[in-house]
GROMACS .gro file of C-alpha atoms in nm:
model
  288
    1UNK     CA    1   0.000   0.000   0.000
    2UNK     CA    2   0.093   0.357  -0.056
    3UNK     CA    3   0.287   0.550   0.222
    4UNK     CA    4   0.036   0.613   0.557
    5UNK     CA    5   0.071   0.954   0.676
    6UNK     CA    6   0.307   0.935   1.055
    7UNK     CA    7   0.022   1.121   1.259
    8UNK     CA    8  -0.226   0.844   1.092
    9UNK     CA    9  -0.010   0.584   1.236
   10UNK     CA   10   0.104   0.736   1.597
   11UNK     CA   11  -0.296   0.869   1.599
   12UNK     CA   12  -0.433   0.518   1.547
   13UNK     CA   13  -0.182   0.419   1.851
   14UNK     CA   14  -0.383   0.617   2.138
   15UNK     CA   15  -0.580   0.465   2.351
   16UNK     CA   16  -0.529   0.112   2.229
   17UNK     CA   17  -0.257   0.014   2.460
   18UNK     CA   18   0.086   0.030   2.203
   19UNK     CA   19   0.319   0.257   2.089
   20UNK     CA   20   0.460   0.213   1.684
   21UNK     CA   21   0.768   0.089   1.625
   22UNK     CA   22   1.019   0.393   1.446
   23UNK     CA   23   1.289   0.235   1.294
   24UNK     CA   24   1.663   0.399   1.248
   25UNK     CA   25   1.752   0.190   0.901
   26UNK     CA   26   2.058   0.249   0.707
   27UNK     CA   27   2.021   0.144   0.359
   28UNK     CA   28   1.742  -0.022   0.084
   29UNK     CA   29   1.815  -0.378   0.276
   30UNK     CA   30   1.714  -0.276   0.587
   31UNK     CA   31   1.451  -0.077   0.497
   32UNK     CA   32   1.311  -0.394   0.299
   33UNK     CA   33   1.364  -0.591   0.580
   34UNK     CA   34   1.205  -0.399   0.840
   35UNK     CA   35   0.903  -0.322   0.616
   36UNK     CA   36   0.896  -0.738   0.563
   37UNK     CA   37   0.933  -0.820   0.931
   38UNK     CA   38   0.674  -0.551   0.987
   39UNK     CA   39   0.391  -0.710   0.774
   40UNK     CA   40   0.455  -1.091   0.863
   41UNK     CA   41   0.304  -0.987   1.220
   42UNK     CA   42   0.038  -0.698   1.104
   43UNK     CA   43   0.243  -0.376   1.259
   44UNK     CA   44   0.242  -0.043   1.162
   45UNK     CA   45   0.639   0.069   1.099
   46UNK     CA   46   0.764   0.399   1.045
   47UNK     CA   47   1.080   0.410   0.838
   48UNK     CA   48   1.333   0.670   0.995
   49UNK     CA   49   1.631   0.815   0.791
   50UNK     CA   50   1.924   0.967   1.000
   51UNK     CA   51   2.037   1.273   0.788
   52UNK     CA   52   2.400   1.108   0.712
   53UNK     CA   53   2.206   0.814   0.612
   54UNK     CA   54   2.060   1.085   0.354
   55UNK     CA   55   2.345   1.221   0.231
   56UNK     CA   56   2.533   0.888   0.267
   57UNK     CA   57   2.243   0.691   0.023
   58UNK     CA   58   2.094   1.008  -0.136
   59UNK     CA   59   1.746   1.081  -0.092
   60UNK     CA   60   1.619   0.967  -0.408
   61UNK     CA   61   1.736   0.617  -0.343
   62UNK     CA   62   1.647   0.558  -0.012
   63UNK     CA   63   1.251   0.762  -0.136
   64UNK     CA   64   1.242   0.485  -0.380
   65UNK     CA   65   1.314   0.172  -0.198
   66UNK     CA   66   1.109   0.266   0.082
   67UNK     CA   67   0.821   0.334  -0.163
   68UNK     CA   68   0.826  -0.003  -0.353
   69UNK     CA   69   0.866  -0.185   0.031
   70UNK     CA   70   0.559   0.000   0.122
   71UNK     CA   71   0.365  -0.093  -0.186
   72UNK     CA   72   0.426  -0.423  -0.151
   73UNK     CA   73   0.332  -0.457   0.224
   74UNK     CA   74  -0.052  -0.478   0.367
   75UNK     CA   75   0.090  -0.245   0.672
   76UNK     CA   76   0.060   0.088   0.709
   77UNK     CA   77   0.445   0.259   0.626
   78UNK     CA   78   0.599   0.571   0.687
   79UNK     CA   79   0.910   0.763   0.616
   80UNK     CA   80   1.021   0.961   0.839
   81UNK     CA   81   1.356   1.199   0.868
   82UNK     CA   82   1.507   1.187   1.192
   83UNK     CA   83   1.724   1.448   1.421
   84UNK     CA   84   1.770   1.684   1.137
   85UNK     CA   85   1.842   2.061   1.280
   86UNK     CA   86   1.964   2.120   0.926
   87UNK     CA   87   1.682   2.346   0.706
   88UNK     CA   88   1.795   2.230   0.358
   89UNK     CA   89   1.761   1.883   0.428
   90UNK     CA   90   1.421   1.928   0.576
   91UNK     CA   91   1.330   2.112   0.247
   92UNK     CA   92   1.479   1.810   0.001
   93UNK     CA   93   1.302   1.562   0.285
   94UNK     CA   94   0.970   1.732   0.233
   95UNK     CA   95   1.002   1.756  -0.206
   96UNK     CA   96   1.122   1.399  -0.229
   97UNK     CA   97   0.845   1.272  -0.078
   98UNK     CA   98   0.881   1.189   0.301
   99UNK     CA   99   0.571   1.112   0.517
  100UNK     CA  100   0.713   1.303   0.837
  101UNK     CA  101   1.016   1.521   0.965
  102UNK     CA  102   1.186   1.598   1.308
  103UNK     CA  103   1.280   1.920   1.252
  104UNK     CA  104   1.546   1.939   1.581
  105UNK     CA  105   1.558   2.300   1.719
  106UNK     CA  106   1.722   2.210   2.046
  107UNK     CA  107   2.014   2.410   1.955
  108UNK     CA  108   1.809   2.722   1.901
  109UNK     CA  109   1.688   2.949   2.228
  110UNK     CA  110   1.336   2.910   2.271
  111UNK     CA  111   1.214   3.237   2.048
  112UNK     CA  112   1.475   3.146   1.780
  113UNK     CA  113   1.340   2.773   1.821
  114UNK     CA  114   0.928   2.886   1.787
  115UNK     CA  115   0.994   3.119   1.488
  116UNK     CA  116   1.233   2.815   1.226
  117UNK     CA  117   0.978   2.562   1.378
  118UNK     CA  118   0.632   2.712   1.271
  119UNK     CA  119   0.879   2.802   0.942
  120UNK     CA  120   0.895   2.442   0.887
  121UNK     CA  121   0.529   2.298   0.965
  122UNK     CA  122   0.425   2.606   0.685
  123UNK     CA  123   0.650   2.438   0.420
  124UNK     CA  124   0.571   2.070   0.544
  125UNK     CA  125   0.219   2.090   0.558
  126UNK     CA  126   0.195   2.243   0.227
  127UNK     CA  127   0.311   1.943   0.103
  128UNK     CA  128   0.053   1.748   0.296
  129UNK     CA  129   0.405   1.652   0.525
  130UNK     CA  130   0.397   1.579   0.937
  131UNK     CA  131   0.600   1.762   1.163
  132UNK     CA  132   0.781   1.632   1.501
  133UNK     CA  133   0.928   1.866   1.695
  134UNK     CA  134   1.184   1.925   1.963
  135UNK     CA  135   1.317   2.198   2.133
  136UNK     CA  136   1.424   2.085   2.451
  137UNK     CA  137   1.718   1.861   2.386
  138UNK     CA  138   1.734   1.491   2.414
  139UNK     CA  139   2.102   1.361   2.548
  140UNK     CA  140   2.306   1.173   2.361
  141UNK     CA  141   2.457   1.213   1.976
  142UNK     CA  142   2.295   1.046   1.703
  143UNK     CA  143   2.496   0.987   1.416
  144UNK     CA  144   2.605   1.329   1.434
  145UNK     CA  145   2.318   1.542   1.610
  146UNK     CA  146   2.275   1.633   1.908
  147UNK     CA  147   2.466   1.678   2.241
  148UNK     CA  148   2.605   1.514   2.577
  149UNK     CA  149   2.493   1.790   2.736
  150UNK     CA  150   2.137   1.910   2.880
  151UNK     CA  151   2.124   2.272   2.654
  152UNK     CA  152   1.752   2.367   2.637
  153UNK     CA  153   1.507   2.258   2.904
  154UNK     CA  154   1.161   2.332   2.959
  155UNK     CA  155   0.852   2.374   3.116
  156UNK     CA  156   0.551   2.120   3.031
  157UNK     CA  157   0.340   2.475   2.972
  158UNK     CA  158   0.612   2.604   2.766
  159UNK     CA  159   0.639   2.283   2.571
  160UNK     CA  160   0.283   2.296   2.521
  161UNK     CA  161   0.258   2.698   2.432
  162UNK     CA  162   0.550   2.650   2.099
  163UNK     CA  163   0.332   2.318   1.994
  164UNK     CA  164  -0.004   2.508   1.983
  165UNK     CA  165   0.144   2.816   1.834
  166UNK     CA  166   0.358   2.671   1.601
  167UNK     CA  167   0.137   2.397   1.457
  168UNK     CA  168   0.385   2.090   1.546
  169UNK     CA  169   0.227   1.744   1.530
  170UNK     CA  170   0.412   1.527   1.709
  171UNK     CA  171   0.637   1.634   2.053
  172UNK     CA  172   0.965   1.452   2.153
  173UNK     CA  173   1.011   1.602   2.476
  174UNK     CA  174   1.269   1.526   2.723
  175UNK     CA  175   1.161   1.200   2.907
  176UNK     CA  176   1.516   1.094   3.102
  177UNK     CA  177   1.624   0.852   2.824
  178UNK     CA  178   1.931   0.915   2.584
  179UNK     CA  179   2.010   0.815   2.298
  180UNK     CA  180   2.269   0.517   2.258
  181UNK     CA  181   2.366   0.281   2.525
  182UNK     CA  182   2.282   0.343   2.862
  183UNK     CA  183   2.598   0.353   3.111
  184UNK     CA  184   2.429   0.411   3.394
  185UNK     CA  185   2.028   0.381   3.475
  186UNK     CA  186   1.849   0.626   3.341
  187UNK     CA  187   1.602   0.848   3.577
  188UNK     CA  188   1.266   0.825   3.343
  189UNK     CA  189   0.958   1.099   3.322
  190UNK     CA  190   0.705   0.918   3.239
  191UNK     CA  191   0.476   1.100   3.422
  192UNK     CA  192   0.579   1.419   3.217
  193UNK     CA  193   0.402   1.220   2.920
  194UNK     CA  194   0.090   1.246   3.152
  195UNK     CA  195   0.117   1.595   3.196
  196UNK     CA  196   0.151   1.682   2.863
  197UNK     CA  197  -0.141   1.514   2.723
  198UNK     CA  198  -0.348   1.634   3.021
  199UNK     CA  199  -0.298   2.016   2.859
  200UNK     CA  200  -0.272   1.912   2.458
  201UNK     CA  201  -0.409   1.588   2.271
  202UNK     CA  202  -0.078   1.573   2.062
  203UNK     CA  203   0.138   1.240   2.009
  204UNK     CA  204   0.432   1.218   2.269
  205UNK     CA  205   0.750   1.056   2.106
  206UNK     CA  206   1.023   0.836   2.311
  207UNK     CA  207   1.345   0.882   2.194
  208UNK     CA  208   1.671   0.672   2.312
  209UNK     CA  209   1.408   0.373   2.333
  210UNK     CA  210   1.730   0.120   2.300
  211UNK     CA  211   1.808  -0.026   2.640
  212UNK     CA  212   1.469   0.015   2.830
  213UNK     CA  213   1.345  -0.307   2.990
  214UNK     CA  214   0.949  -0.430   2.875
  215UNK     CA  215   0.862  -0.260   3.203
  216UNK     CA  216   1.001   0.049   3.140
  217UNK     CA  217   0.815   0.070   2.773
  218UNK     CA  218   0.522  -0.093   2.897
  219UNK     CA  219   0.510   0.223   3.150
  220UNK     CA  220   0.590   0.470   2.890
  221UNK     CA  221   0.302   0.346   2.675
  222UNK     CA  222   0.036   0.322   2.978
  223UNK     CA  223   0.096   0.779   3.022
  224UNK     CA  224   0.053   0.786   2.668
  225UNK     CA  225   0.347   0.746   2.453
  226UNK     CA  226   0.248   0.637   2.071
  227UNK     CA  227   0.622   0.608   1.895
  228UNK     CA  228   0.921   0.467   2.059
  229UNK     CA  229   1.233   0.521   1.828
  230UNK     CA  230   1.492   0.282   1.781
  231UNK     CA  231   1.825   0.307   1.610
  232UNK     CA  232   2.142   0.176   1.840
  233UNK     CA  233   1.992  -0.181   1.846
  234UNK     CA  234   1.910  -0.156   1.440
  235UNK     CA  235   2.303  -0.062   1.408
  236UNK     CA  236   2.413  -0.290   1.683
  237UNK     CA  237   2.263  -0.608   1.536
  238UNK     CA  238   2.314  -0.494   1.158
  239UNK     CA  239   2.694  -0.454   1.238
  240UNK     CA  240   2.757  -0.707   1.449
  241UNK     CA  241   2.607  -1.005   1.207
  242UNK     CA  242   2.813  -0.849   0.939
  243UNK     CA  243   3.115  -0.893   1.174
  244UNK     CA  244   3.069  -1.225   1.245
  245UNK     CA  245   3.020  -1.322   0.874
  246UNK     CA  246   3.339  -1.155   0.763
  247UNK     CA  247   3.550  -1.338   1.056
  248UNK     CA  248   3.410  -1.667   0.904
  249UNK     CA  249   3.573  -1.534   0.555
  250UNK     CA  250   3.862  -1.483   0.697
  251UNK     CA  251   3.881  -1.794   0.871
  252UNK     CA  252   3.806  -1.987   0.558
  253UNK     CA  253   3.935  -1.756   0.291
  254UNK     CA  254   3.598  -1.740   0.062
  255UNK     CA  255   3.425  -1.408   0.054
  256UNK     CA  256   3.093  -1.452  -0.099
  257UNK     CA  257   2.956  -1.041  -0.067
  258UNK     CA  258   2.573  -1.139  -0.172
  259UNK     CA  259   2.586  -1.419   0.171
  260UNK     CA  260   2.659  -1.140   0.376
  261UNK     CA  261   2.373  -0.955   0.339
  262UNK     CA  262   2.124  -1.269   0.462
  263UNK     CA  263   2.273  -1.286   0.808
  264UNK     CA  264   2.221  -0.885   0.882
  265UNK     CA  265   1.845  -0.922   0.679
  266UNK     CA  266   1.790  -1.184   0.918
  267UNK     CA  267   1.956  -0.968   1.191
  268UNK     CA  268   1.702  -0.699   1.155
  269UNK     CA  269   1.393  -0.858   1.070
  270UNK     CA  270   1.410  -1.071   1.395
  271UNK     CA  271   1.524  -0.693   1.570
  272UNK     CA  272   1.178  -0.564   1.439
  273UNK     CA  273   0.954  -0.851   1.576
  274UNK     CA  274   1.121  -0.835   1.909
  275UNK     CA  275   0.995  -0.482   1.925
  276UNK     CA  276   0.692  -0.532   1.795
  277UNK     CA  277   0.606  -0.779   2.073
  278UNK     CA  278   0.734  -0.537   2.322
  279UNK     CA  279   0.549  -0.231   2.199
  280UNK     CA  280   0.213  -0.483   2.145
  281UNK     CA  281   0.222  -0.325   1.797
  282UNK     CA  282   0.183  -0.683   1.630
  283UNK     CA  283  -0.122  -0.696   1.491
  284UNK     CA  284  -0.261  -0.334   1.543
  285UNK     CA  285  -0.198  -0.213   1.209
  286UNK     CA  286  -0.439   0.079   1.082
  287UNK     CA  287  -0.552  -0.170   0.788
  288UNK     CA  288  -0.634  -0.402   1.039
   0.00000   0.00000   0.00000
């Protein structure tokens, strides 16, 4: 099926007890593979493109083969461009064809932050494009964005105020997760989701989902939550399998390139089930 618009998919998500699974791939086989492990158990997916995965695969190709993945699943799909703070990419995000974008203002003051963001939902929604925003920034560097230090930090009114004002559809709001792996245990807000719901019906996103136990995502879906990004795990197990096939190369001196790409296809379809039994997203797809 064609792409499903991102607040379709996140809006479907409330009040049905799971949160959609948000992807980090890295290239056309992952995104294939995802979108496959996504429709053998009925769950919504929404594709997310780093922007060095952009400008690593170009746009147009990784537009293309999420497209023909999407039209060949019964699940509802979405692309979506992740962490960008960048307004050019937004812009060639938003004419190629992408279902959503994060437009990432965290490194902005709050004024400078209000003013690019409602800039952005203008352009994006002309195109019939979603907007996630954030403002406040999430710890942690993502291929590239972001910061290990707390920059920008709100109040849940102020959070609320630049969303209404600004137009924003989604919110990824500080929630005490990070983004890669978790050194020490994290101190979660859950009950921030709660708050912000109770003054604006808008989708709340979890970022740095990798490393959370059940319990913890189970918790962050009960105040609300209705995407959960993942991208460490993705790169973790994509990497990894691909490591393990090339020391078996070595070891036997055949390199076959093709057979390496069936252990990390493997590697993140099985990724994408686990999280779609731990988000209860199997099954639950907007089709369904």
């Amino acid at each position: 099926m064609p792409f499903v618009n991102t607040l379709d998919l996140v809006t479907a998500a409330k009040g049905r007890g799971y949160a959609v699974p948000a992807i980090n791939i890295v290239d056309p086989l992952t995104i294939k593979a995802v979108v496959e492990a996504a429709d053998s158990v009925g769950s919504p997916v929404i594709l997310q493109t780093s922007v060095k995965t952009v400008k690593s695969a170009g746009a147009g190709v990784l537009h293309f083969a999420a497209k023909e993945a999407a039209e060949n699943a019964s699940v509802g799909v979405s692309l979506h461009l992740d962490h960008c703070p960048d307004r050019e990419v937004i812009s060639l995000a938003i004419r190629q064809g992408w279902s959503s974008v994060l437009f990432d203002a965290s490194d902005r003051d709050l004024e400078q932050a209000r003013k690019e963001t409602a800039e952005v939902v203008a352009e994006a929604h002309a195109a019939g494009v979603t907007v996630e925003s954030e403002i406040e920034n999430i710890i942690g560097v993502e291929d590239g964005v972001g910061s290990d230090e707390s920059r920008h930090s709100y109040t849940v009114e102020q959070l609320v105020e630049v969303a209404k004002e600004t137009g924003t559809d989604l919110m990824a709001p500080q929630l005490g997760t990070a983004h890669g792996m978790y050194t020490a245990q994290p101190v979660l807000l859950p009950e921030r989701v709660r708050q912000i719901l109770a003054l604006h019906d808008i989708p709340v996103v979890l970022h740095g989902g990798t490393g959370l136990s059940n319990a913890e995502f189970d918790e962050f879906i009960a105040a609300g939550v209705t995407k959960i990004n993942i991208s460490t795990a993705l790169k973790h197990a994509y990497m990894k399998t691909a490591l393990e096939y090339l020391k078996q190369c070595e070891a036997s001196n055949k390199w076959e390139p093709v057979k390496l790409f069936e252990p990390m296809i493997a590697a993140s379809k099985e990724l994408f089930v686990s999280f779609a039994d731990i988000f209860h997203s199997s099954g639950k797809d907007v089709s369904r």
